[in-house]
Coordinates of C-alpha atoms and ligand atoms in Angstrom, one line a residue:
Chain A
M1 CA 36.8 -55.7 -8.8
S2 CA 38.9 -58.6 -7.6
A3 CA 39.6 -59.1 -3.9
S4 CA 43.2 -57.8 -4.3
A5 CA 42.0 -54.7 -6.0
E6 CA 39.7 -53.9 -3.1
L7 CA 42.5 -54.3 -0.7
F8 CA 45.3 -52.8 -2.7
A9 CA 45.4 -49.4 -4.4
I10 CA 48.6 -50.4 -6.2
A11 CA 49.7 -53.9 -7.0
T12 CA 52.7 -54.8 -9.2
S13 CA 53.9 -58.2 -10.3
G14 CA 57.4 -58.8 -11.7
L15 CA 57.4 -55.2 -12.9
S16 CA 60.6 -54.5 -14.9
K17 CA 62.0 -51.8 -17.1
R18 CA 65.2 -51.9 -19.1
F19 CA 66.9 -49.0 -20.8
D20 CA 69.2 -50.8 -23.2
Q21 CA 71.5 -52.8 -21.0
L22 CA 70.5 -51.1 -17.8
K23 CA 67.8 -52.7 -15.6
A24 CA 66.2 -49.6 -14.1
L25 CA 63.5 -51.7 -12.5
D26 CA 64.0 -55.4 -11.8
A27 CA 61.0 -57.6 -11.1
L28 CA 59.3 -55.4 -8.6
D29 CA 56.4 -57.0 -6.6
L30 CA 54.6 -54.5 -4.5
G31 CA 51.2 -54.2 -2.8
V32 CA 50.1 -50.9 -1.4
A33 CA 47.0 -51.0 0.8
R34 CA 44.3 -48.4 0.3
G35 CA 44.3 -45.3 2.4
I36 CA 48.0 -45.3 3.5
I37 CA 51.0 -43.1 2.7
F38 CA 53.5 -45.4 1.2
G39 CA 57.2 -44.3 0.8
L40 CA 59.4 -45.5 -2.0
L41 CA 63.0 -45.0 -0.8
G42 CA 66.3 -45.3 -2.6
P43 CA 69.4 -43.5 -3.5
N44 CA 69.6 -41.6 -6.8
G45 CA 69.2 -43.9 -9.8
A46 CA 67.5 -46.6 -7.7
G47 CA 64.5 -46.7 -10.1
K48 CA 62.0 -44.7 -8.1
S49 CA 61.0 -42.3 -10.9
T50 CA 60.9 -45.1 -13.4
A51 CA 58.5 -47.0 -11.1
I52 CA 56.2 -43.9 -10.7
K53 CA 56.2 -43.3 -14.5
I54 CA 55.1 -46.8 -15.2
L55 CA 52.4 -46.6 -12.5
T56 CA 51.1 -43.3 -13.9
T57 CA 51.0 -44.7 -17.5
L58 CA 53.7 -42.4 -18.8
L59 CA 56.2 -45.2 -19.4
D60 CA 55.6 -48.8 -20.7
A61 CA 57.1 -51.6 -18.6
S62 CA 59.4 -54.0 -20.3
A63 CA 57.9 -57.0 -18.4
G64 CA 55.5 -57.6 -15.6
S65 CA 52.2 -55.9 -14.8
A66 CA 50.7 -53.3 -12.6
Q67 CA 47.2 -52.4 -11.4
V68 CA 46.4 -49.0 -10.0
A69 CA 43.0 -48.3 -8.5
G70 CA 41.8 -51.6 -9.8
F71 CA 42.8 -51.1 -13.4
D72 CA 45.8 -52.4 -15.5
V73 CA 48.2 -49.6 -16.4
A74 CA 49.1 -51.1 -19.8
N75 CA 45.6 -52.2 -20.9
E76 CA 43.3 -49.6 -19.3
P77 CA 45.5 -46.5 -19.1
V78 CA 42.6 -44.0 -19.4
E79 CA 40.7 -45.6 -16.5
V80 CA 43.9 -45.4 -14.5
R81 CA 44.4 -41.8 -15.4
R82 CA 40.9 -40.8 -14.3
R83 CA 41.7 -42.1 -10.8
I84 CA 45.2 -40.9 -10.1
G85 CA 47.0 -37.6 -9.5
Y86 CA 50.7 -37.1 -10.2
V87 CA 53.2 -34.5 -9.1
P88 CA 56.4 -35.0 -11.1
Q89 CA 59.9 -34.7 -9.8
L90 CA 60.4 -31.7 -12.0
L91 CA 58.4 -28.6 -11.8
S92 CA 55.0 -29.1 -13.4
A93 CA 53.1 -25.9 -12.7
D94 CA 53.3 -23.5 -15.7
G95 CA 55.2 -20.4 -14.6
A96 CA 53.7 -18.3 -17.4
L97 CA 50.2 -18.9 -16.1
T98 CA 48.5 -17.9 -12.9
A99 CA 47.5 -20.4 -10.2
T100 CA 43.9 -20.1 -11.3
E101 CA 44.8 -20.7 -14.9
N102 CA 46.9 -23.7 -14.1
L103 CA 44.1 -25.2 -12.1
N104 CA 41.5 -24.4 -14.7
L105 CA 43.6 -26.1 -17.4
S106 CA 43.9 -29.3 -15.3
A107 CA 40.2 -29.2 -14.3
R108 CA 39.1 -29.1 -17.9
L109 CA 41.5 -31.8 -18.9
Y110 CA 40.0 -34.0 -16.1
G111 CA 36.5 -33.3 -17.5
L112 CA 35.2 -31.0 -14.7
R113 CA 32.6 -28.6 -16.1
G114 CA 30.6 -25.5 -15.2
A115 CA 29.8 -24.7 -11.6
E116 CA 31.5 -27.9 -10.4
R117 CA 34.8 -26.8 -12.0
V118 CA 34.6 -23.3 -10.5
A119 CA 33.9 -24.7 -7.1
R120 CA 36.7 -27.3 -7.3
V121 CA 39.2 -24.7 -8.5
R122 CA 38.2 -22.3 -5.6
D123 CA 38.6 -25.1 -3.1
A124 CA 41.9 -26.1 -4.5
L125 CA 43.2 -22.6 -4.2
T126 CA 42.2 -22.5 -0.5
F127 CA 43.7 -26.0 0.1
A128 CA 47.0 -24.7 -1.4
G129 CA 46.8 -21.5 0.7
L130 CA 47.0 -19.4 -2.5
D131 CA 43.8 -17.4 -2.4
E132 CA 45.6 -14.1 -2.1
V133 CA 47.9 -14.7 -5.0
A134 CA 45.6 -16.8 -7.2
D135 CA 45.9 -14.3 -10.1
K136 CA 49.6 -13.8 -10.0
L137 CA 51.9 -15.5 -12.4
V138 CA 53.3 -18.7 -10.9
R139 CA 56.9 -17.8 -11.8
T140 CA 56.7 -15.2 -9.0
Y141 CA 55.9 -17.9 -6.4
S142 CA 58.3 -19.5 -3.9
G143 CA 59.2 -23.2 -4.3
G144 CA 56.9 -24.2 -1.5
M145 CA 53.9 -22.3 -3.0
I146 CA 54.5 -24.0 -6.3
R147 CA 54.6 -27.4 -4.7
R148 CA 51.3 -26.8 -2.9
L149 CA 49.8 -25.6 -6.1
E150 CA 51.0 -28.7 -7.8
I151 CA 49.5 -30.9 -5.2
A152 CA 46.2 -29.0 -5.4
Q153 CA 46.3 -29.3 -9.2
A154 CA 47.0 -33.1 -9.0
T155 CA 44.0 -33.7 -6.6
L156 CA 41.3 -31.4 -7.8
H157 CA 39.5 -34.2 -9.6
G158 CA 39.4 -36.3 -6.4
P159 CA 41.8 -39.1 -7.4
E160 CA 41.9 -42.4 -5.4
V161 CA 45.7 -42.6 -5.6
L162 CA 48.2 -39.7 -5.6
F163 CA 51.8 -40.1 -6.7
L164 CA 54.5 -37.6 -5.7
D165 CA 58.0 -37.9 -6.9
E166 CA 60.4 -36.3 -4.4
P167 CA 57.9 -33.6 -3.5
T168 CA 60.1 -31.8 -1.0
S169 CA 63.5 -32.0 -2.5
G170 CA 64.9 -28.5 -2.8
L171 CA 62.4 -27.0 -0.3
D172 CA 63.3 -25.2 2.9
P173 CA 62.2 -26.9 6.2
V174 CA 59.1 -24.6 6.7
A175 CA 57.9 -25.3 3.1
R176 CA 58.5 -29.0 3.7
H177 CA 56.3 -29.0 6.7
T178 CA 53.5 -27.3 4.8
V179 CA 53.7 -29.9 2.1
W180 CA 53.6 -32.7 4.7
D181 CA 50.5 -31.1 6.3
R182 CA 48.7 -31.1 3.0
L183 CA 49.5 -34.8 2.4
L184 CA 48.4 -35.8 5.9
E185 CA 45.2 -33.9 5.4
L186 CA 44.5 -35.7 2.1
R187 CA 44.9 -39.0 3.7
R188 CA 42.8 -38.1 6.7
S189 CA 39.9 -36.2 5.1
R190 CA 39.7 -38.0 1.8
G191 CA 41.2 -41.4 2.5
M192 CA 43.5 -41.0 -0.4
T193 CA 46.3 -43.5 -1.0
I194 CA 49.5 -41.6 -1.4
L195 CA 52.8 -43.0 -2.9
I196 CA 55.7 -40.7 -2.4
T197 CA 59.4 -41.2 -3.4
T198 CA 62.0 -39.7 -1.2
H199 CA 65.6 -40.1 -0.1
D200 CA 64.9 -38.0 3.0
M201 CA 64.6 -40.3 6.1
E202 CA 62.9 -37.7 8.3
E203 CA 60.2 -37.3 5.7
A204 CA 59.8 -41.1 5.5
D205 CA 59.6 -41.3 9.3
V206 CA 57.1 -38.5 9.7
L207 CA 54.8 -39.3 6.8
C208 CA 54.8 -42.9 5.8
D209 CA 52.8 -45.8 7.1
E210 CA 54.8 -48.2 5.1
L211 CA 58.1 -48.1 3.3
A212 CA 59.9 -49.9 0.5
I213 CA 63.6 -49.5 -0.2
L214 CA 64.7 -49.8 -3.8
H215 CA 68.3 -50.6 -4.6
R216 CA 69.5 -50.7 -8.2
G217 CA 65.9 -51.5 -9.4
R218 CA 65.3 -54.3 -6.9
L219 CA 63.1 -54.3 -3.8
A220 CA 65.6 -54.5 -0.9
A221 CA 63.2 -54.2 2.0
I222 CA 59.5 -53.5 2.8
G223 CA 57.6 -52.9 6.0
S224 CA 56.5 -50.2 8.4
P225 CA 59.2 -47.8 9.6
A226 CA 59.1 -49.5 13.1
A227 CA 59.3 -53.0 11.7
L228 CA 62.3 -52.1 9.4
K229 CA 64.1 -50.4 12.3
A230 CA 63.6 -53.5 14.4
Q231 CA 65.0 -55.7 11.6
V232 CA 68.2 -53.8 11.6
G233 CA 68.9 -53.5 15.3
P234 CA 67.5 -52.4 18.7
D235 CA 68.6 -48.7 18.4
A236 CA 68.5 -48.4 14.6
D237 CA 67.0 -45.2 13.1
L238 CA 65.9 -45.0 9.5
E239 CA 69.3 -43.7 8.4
D240 CA 70.7 -47.0 9.6
V241 CA 67.9 -48.9 7.8
F242 CA 68.6 -47.1 4.6
A243 CA 72.3 -47.7 4.8
H244 CA 71.8 -51.3 5.7
F245 CA 69.4 -52.1 2.8
S246 CA 70.7 -49.9 0.1
G247 CA 74.4 -50.4 0.9
A248 CA 74.8 -46.7 0.5
V249 CA 75.0 -43.6 2.5
M250 CA 72.3 -41.1 1.4
D251 CA 73.2 -38.6 -1.2
Q252 CA 76.3 -40.5 -2.2
G253 CA 76.7 -42.3 -5.5
G254 CA 74.2 -41.9 -8.3
R255 CA 75.3 -40.9 -11.8
F256 CA 75.5 -37.3 -12.9
R257 CA 72.2 -37.5 -14.7
D258 CA 70.4 -38.6 -11.6
I259 CA 72.0 -36.0 -9.4
R260 CA 71.3 -33.3 -11.9
E261 CA 67.6 -34.4 -12.2
S262 CA 67.0 -34.3 -8.5
R263 CA 68.6 -31.0 -7.7
G264 CA 68.0 -27.5 -8.4
T265 CA 64.9 -28.0 -10.5
L266 CA 63.0 -25.6 -8.2
Q267 CA 65.1 -22.7 -9.4
R268 CA 64.3 -23.4 -13.0
L269 CA 61.3 -21.1 -13.3
G270 CA 63.6 -18.2 -12.7
Chain B
M1 CA 32.8 -35.4 -28.7
R2 CA 32.0 -32.6 -26.3
A3 CA 34.9 -33.6 -24.0
Y4 CA 37.3 -33.6 -27.0
A5 CA 36.3 -30.0 -27.8
I6 CA 36.6 -28.9 -24.2
E7 CA 40.1 -30.4 -23.9
T8 CA 41.2 -28.8 -27.1
A9 CA 39.8 -25.4 -26.1
A10 CA 41.5 -25.7 -22.6
V11 CA 44.9 -26.2 -24.2
A12 CA 44.4 -23.5 -26.8
D13 CA 43.2 -21.1 -24.1
A14 CA 46.3 -21.6 -21.9
E15 CA 48.6 -21.2 -24.9
V16 CA 47.0 -18.0 -26.1
R17 CA 47.2 -16.5 -22.6
K18 CA 50.9 -17.2 -22.5
L19 CA 51.3 -15.8 -26.0
M20 CA 49.6 -12.6 -25.1
R21 CA 52.0 -12.2 -22.1
D22 CA 54.9 -12.3 -24.4
P23 CA 54.6 -9.3 -26.8
T24 CA 58.3 -9.1 -27.4
E25 CA 58.2 -12.5 -29.0
L26 CA 55.4 -11.4 -31.3
M27 CA 57.1 -8.2 -32.2
S28 CA 60.5 -9.7 -32.9
R29 CA 58.9 -12.1 -35.4
A30 CA 57.6 -9.0 -37.2
V31 CA 61.1 -7.8 -38.0
Q32 CA 61.8 -10.3 -40.8
P33 CA 58.8 -9.6 -43.0
V34 CA 59.6 -5.8 -42.7
L35 CA 63.1 -6.5 -44.0
W36 CA 62.0 -8.7 -46.9
L37 CA 59.2 -6.4 -48.1
A38 CA 60.9 -3.1 -47.5
I39 CA 64.4 -4.0 -48.8
F40 CA 64.5 -7.2 -50.8
G41 CA 61.1 -6.6 -52.4
Q42 CA 61.9 -3.0 -53.3
V43 CA 65.3 -3.8 -54.8
F44 CA 64.1 -6.7 -56.8
S45 CA 61.1 -4.7 -58.1
Q46 CA 63.7 -2.3 -59.6
V47 CA 65.8 -5.0 -61.1
R48 CA 62.8 -6.7 -62.8
G49 CA 65.0 -9.9 -62.6
I50 CA 62.1 -12.3 -62.0
P51 CA 59.3 -12.5 -64.5
T52 CA 56.0 -12.4 -62.7
G53 CA 53.6 -11.7 -65.6
S54 CA 51.3 -8.7 -65.1
L55 CA 52.0 -8.5 -61.4
R56 CA 54.7 -6.2 -60.0
Y57 CA 57.4 -8.2 -58.2
L58 CA 56.5 -6.7 -54.8
D59 CA 52.9 -7.7 -55.2
F60 CA 54.0 -11.2 -56.3
M61 CA 56.2 -11.7 -53.3
A62 CA 54.0 -10.2 -50.6
P63 CA 52.0 -13.4 -50.2
G64 CA 55.2 -15.4 -50.1
I65 CA 56.5 -13.3 -47.3
L66 CA 53.3 -13.7 -45.4
A67 CA 53.6 -17.5 -45.8
Q68 CA 57.3 -17.3 -44.8
S69 CA 56.6 -15.4 -41.6
I70 CA 54.0 -18.0 -40.7
L71 CA 56.4 -20.8 -41.4
F72 CA 59.2 -19.2 -39.4
S73 CA 57.2 -18.3 -36.3
A74 CA 55.3 -21.7 -36.3
I75 CA 58.4 -23.8 -36.7
F76 CA 59.8 -22.7 -33.4
Y77 CA 56.7 -23.9 -31.6
G78 CA 58.6 -27.1 -30.9
I79 CA 61.1 -25.2 -28.7
S80 CA 58.3 -24.4 -26.2
V81 CA 57.3 -28.0 -26.1
I82 CA 60.8 -29.1 -25.3
W83 CA 60.9 -26.4 -22.6
E84 CA 57.7 -27.8 -21.2
R85 CA 59.3 -31.3 -21.2
D86 CA 62.5 -30.1 -19.4
L87 CA 60.2 -28.8 -16.7
G88 CA 57.5 -31.3 -15.9
I89 CA 54.6 -29.7 -17.6
V90 CA 54.3 -32.3 -20.4
H91 CA 54.2 -35.1 -17.8
K92 CA 51.4 -33.3 -15.8
I93 CA 49.4 -32.9 -19.0
L94 CA 49.9 -36.5 -20.1
V95 CA 48.7 -38.1 -16.9
T96 CA 45.3 -36.6 -17.5
P97 CA 42.7 -38.7 -19.3
A98 CA 42.4 -36.1 -22.1
H99 CA 42.7 -37.3 -25.7
R100 CA 46.3 -37.1 -26.9
S101 CA 45.2 -35.6 -30.2
A102 CA 43.1 -33.0 -28.4
L103 CA 46.2 -31.9 -26.5
V104 CA 48.1 -31.5 -29.8
L105 CA 45.2 -29.9 -31.7
G106 CA 44.8 -27.3 -28.9
K107 CA 48.4 -26.2 -29.5
A108 CA 47.9 -26.1 -33.2
I109 CA 44.8 -23.9 -32.9
A110 CA 46.8 -21.5 -30.6
A111 CA 49.5 -21.4 -33.3
G112 CA 46.7 -20.6 -35.8
L113 CA 45.6 -17.6 -33.8
R114 CA 49.2 -16.4 -33.4
G115 CA 49.6 -16.7 -37.2
L116 CA 46.7 -14.3 -37.6
V117 CA 48.6 -11.7 -35.5
Q118 CA 51.5 -12.3 -37.8
A119 CA 49.3 -11.7 -40.8
V120 CA 48.1 -8.4 -39.4
V121 CA 51.7 -7.3 -39.1
V122 CA 52.5 -8.4 -42.7
Y123 CA 49.4 -6.6 -44.0
G124 CA 50.6 -3.5 -42.2
V125 CA 54.0 -3.6 -43.8
A126 CA 52.4 -4.5 -47.1
V127 CA 50.2 -1.4 -47.0
A128 CA 53.1 0.8 -46.0
T129 CA 55.2 -0.5 -48.9
D130 CA 52.3 0.1 -51.3
V131 CA 51.4 -3.6 -52.0
D132 CA 48.1 -3.7 -53.9
I133 CA 46.0 -5.6 -51.3
Q134 CA 42.7 -7.1 -52.2
W135 CA 40.2 -6.0 -49.5
T136 CA 37.2 -8.0 -50.6
P137 CA 35.4 -10.1 -47.9
A138 CA 36.0 -13.3 -49.8
G139 CA 39.7 -12.5 -50.3
V140 CA 40.2 -11.6 -46.6
L141 CA 38.3 -14.6 -45.3
T142 CA 40.3 -16.9 -47.6
V143 CA 43.5 -15.4 -46.3
V144 CA 42.4 -15.9 -42.7
L145 CA 41.5 -19.6 -43.3
A146 CA 44.8 -20.2 -45.2
V147 CA 46.9 -18.5 -42.5
V148 CA 45.3 -20.5 -39.7
L149 CA 45.6 -23.8 -41.5
G150 CA 49.2 -23.0 -42.6
S151 CA 50.1 -22.2 -39.0
C152 CA 48.5 -25.4 -37.8
I153 CA 50.5 -27.4 -40.3
F154 CA 53.9 -25.9 -39.5
S155 CA 53.4 -25.8 -35.7
T156 CA 52.4 -29.4 -35.7
F157 CA 55.3 -30.3 -37.9
S158 CA 57.5 -28.5 -35.4
L159 CA 56.0 -30.5 -32.6
V160 CA 56.7 -33.8 -34.4
I161 CA 60.3 -32.8 -34.8
A162 CA 60.5 -31.8 -31.1
C163 CA 59.1 -35.2 -30.1
I164 CA 61.7 -36.9 -32.2
V165 CA 64.8 -34.9 -31.2
K166 CA 63.7 -34.0 -27.6
T167 CA 66.5 -31.6 -26.8
R168 CA 66.8 -27.9 -27.5
E169 CA 70.2 -28.0 -29.1
R170 CA 69.3 -30.6 -31.6
F171 CA 66.0 -28.8 -32.3
M172 CA 67.7 -25.5 -33.0
G173 CA 70.0 -27.2 -35.5
I174 CA 67.2 -29.1 -37.3
G175 CA 64.9 -26.1 -37.3
Q176 CA 67.4 -24.1 -39.4
V177 CA 68.1 -27.1 -41.7
L178 CA 64.4 -27.6 -42.4
T179 CA 62.9 -24.1 -42.7
M180 CA 65.3 -22.8 -45.3
P181 CA 64.7 -25.6 -47.9
L182 CA 61.0 -25.4 -47.2
F183 CA 61.1 -21.7 -48.0
F184 CA 63.3 -21.8 -51.1
A185 CA 61.8 -25.0 -52.5
S186 CA 58.5 -23.3 -52.9
N187 CA 56.8 -20.6 -55.0
A188 CA 57.2 -18.0 -52.2
I189 CA 59.6 -15.6 -54.0
Y190 CA 59.8 -16.9 -57.5
P191 CA 57.3 -18.7 -59.8
L192 CA 57.5 -22.4 -60.2
D193 CA 58.2 -22.1 -64.0
L194 CA 61.6 -20.7 -63.2
M195 CA 62.7 -23.8 -61.4
P196 CA 64.5 -26.8 -62.9
G197 CA 62.3 -29.8 -63.1
W198 CA 63.6 -31.6 -60.0
L199 CA 63.1 -28.6 -57.8
R200 CA 59.6 -28.0 -59.2
T201 CA 58.7 -31.6 -58.2
I202 CA 59.9 -31.0 -54.7
A203 CA 58.1 -27.7 -54.6
L204 CA 54.9 -29.4 -55.7
A205 CA 55.2 -31.7 -52.7
N206 CA 55.8 -28.8 -50.3
P207 CA 52.7 -27.7 -48.5
L208 CA 54.1 -24.1 -48.4
T209 CA 53.6 -24.0 -52.1
Y210 CA 49.9 -24.5 -51.8
L211 CA 49.6 -22.0 -49.0
V212 CA 51.4 -19.4 -51.1
D213 CA 49.3 -20.2 -54.1
V214 CA 46.0 -19.7 -52.2
L215 CA 47.4 -16.4 -50.7
R216 CA 48.5 -15.1 -54.0
G217 CA 45.0 -15.4 -55.5
A218 CA 43.2 -14.1 -52.4
M219 CA 45.5 -11.4 -51.1
I220 CA 46.6 -9.4 -54.1
V221 CA 44.6 -7.4 -56.7
G222 CA 45.2 -9.1 -60.0
G223 CA 46.9 -12.1 -58.3
A224 CA 46.1 -15.5 -59.6
S225 CA 46.3 -19.0 -58.0
V226 CA 47.6 -21.8 -60.2
H227 CA 45.6 -24.5 -58.4
A228 CA 41.9 -24.3 -57.6
W229 CA 41.4 -23.1 -54.0
T230 CA 39.5 -26.3 -53.2
T231 CA 42.5 -28.4 -54.3
S232 CA 44.9 -26.4 -52.3
F233 CA 42.8 -26.4 -49.1
A234 CA 42.2 -30.2 -49.6
V235 CA 46.0 -30.7 -49.8
L236 CA 46.6 -28.5 -46.8
L237 CA 43.9 -30.1 -44.7
G238 CA 45.1 -33.6 -45.6
V239 CA 48.7 -32.7 -44.6
F240 CA 47.5 -31.2 -41.3
L241 CA 45.4 -34.3 -40.4
A242 CA 48.3 -36.6 -41.2
L243 CA 50.7 -34.5 -39.1
L244 CA 48.1 -34.3 -36.3
A245 CA 47.8 -38.1 -36.1
L246 CA 51.6 -38.4 -36.1
A247 CA 52.0 -35.8 -33.4
A248 CA 49.4 -37.4 -31.2
H249 CA 51.2 -40.6 -31.6
L250 CA 54.6 -39.2 -30.7
Y251 CA 53.7 -36.6 -28.1
P252 CA 53.4 -39.2 -25.2
G253 CA 57.0 -40.2 -25.9
L254 CA 58.1 -36.8 -24.5
A255 CA 57.3 -38.0 -21.0
R256 CA 59.5 -41.1 -21.1
Ligands
ADP1 N1 64.9 -42.3 -20.2 C1 65.9 -43.0 -19.8 N2 66.9 -43.5 -20.6 C2 67.9 -44.2 -20.1 N3 68.2 -44.4 -18.8 C3 67.3 -43.9 -17.9 C4 66.1 -43.2 -18.4 N4 65.4 -42.8 -17.3 C5 66.1 -43.3 -16.2 N5 67.2 -44.0 -16.6 C6 68.2 -44.6 -15.7 O1 67.5 -45.6 -15.0 C7 68.0 -45.6 -13.6 C8 66.8 -45.3 -12.7 O2 66.5 -44.0 -12.8 P1 65.3 -43.3 -12.0 O3 64.1 -44.1 -12.0 O4 65.2 -41.9 -12.5 O5 66.0 -43.3 -10.5 P2 65.5 -42.5 -9.2 O6 64.3 -41.8 -9.5 O7 65.4 -43.5 -8.2 O8 66.7 -41.5 -8.9 C9 69.1 -44.6 -13.6 O9 70.3 -45.3 -13.7 C10 68.8 -43.7 -14.7 O10 70.0 -43.1 -15.2
MG2 MG1 63.9 -39.8 -9.5

């Protein structure tokens, strides 16, 4: 492993993505230190999901490169996949399966076998606080329960890096806090590196050791919450930081497609 | 390749569980073969409009209706994949290190098992309408293999279409446009000899024709296959492997 791979869980260089004429991601240079919670902020359509999809090997970059957990996402995707977990922006737990069945499916696809698989699935249920309802269909769960299940599902193979795309959008405040608790616990007890996208400034403040603000696919600012606030002004809060660097008030702007994608997905399971 | 087998089984297991929770879906797919055999088959047997040699028309068409019901239920497999994409299930599956073709094969195998359920329904209707079923072990085993392989082919074909069109609306349109010609440009309800030359050429390139041909020899007393079973199975297996490779190649595109 190179020196930078030891230091950084995620490193990108000139990472870009075009969709026809649109530059969804424009020459992103990023280094995320191991063991921190890193927040990727930006208004709808800023390129947050696009960045996560490239880093999780789901999408090919148009230019530039990215290493995750020491491996190149384009050339060594399987090595990357073994070492990461991903909670998509949309709902990824299968509503027609129980929590146990969802976890068993993931565990098998991650190559966990026999007694180890059984033990990991049991621990994951406890971690998600779903022991009591483990054998109920997920479509009967609340949004918060589903999110906790998804986090458990994305971490049961013990990934080095966990990606979460707007994990708390659409959740009520109580559910949000239980999600935050789980993420803080993963950092503390397992030293996991966590990259989360959000456009919620409270979440960024509470959770993140470091933040990057994306604006129209470009990196507008990067630093610790405190450092970013200091850059903007003596009494600045993160809302001010966000407005300053993204030139936008939160929840304003964004094309219809982006707004539709980020809202209401939690009701989809019906 | 133990990992490959485990991945395939994991996907198939999850799919089968979902299937078993949806009995209405299974039942509603049973309605069509009932109509075909109990009404269309009965009427056309009376008319004697289609020459089927020594076989009664009803006996001739029963294997065709089995193949049709497999085709029609497997072809809508793509819809569930599009549904999984609209949620985030496909994304979650695709970030695992599992082999892409194992993910696709698992779904095909689940479709194969579902095809067997469909076959049981058609056999029930066939018995009720007095079709002369061949109950020999070799016959039944051949039908089982053909039904599973046929379901694998059409469900994977459906998955390929889903990966290309990506939205439910477009899929519904295309599903209709594809299934009808596949059905009518085959030997399912009339012999190939009755077709004009151009249509016969198309029918001979249609995997459904080989499926029906195997079923006709294996399922019905006095029924005969035009092609050797080894030929038909080789064709069906070849088509399936080609579709599997194509689907494994296209499936990751669903997460983009
Ligand atoms: N598959 C796609 N095809 C075309 N445009 C896309 C696609 N995915 C995203 N975009 C566009 O790229 C830009 C960035 O999108 P996204 O990364 O989803 O933003 P965010 O997650 O920050 O809201 C948006 O303008 C969006 O409409
Ligand atoms: Mg997004």
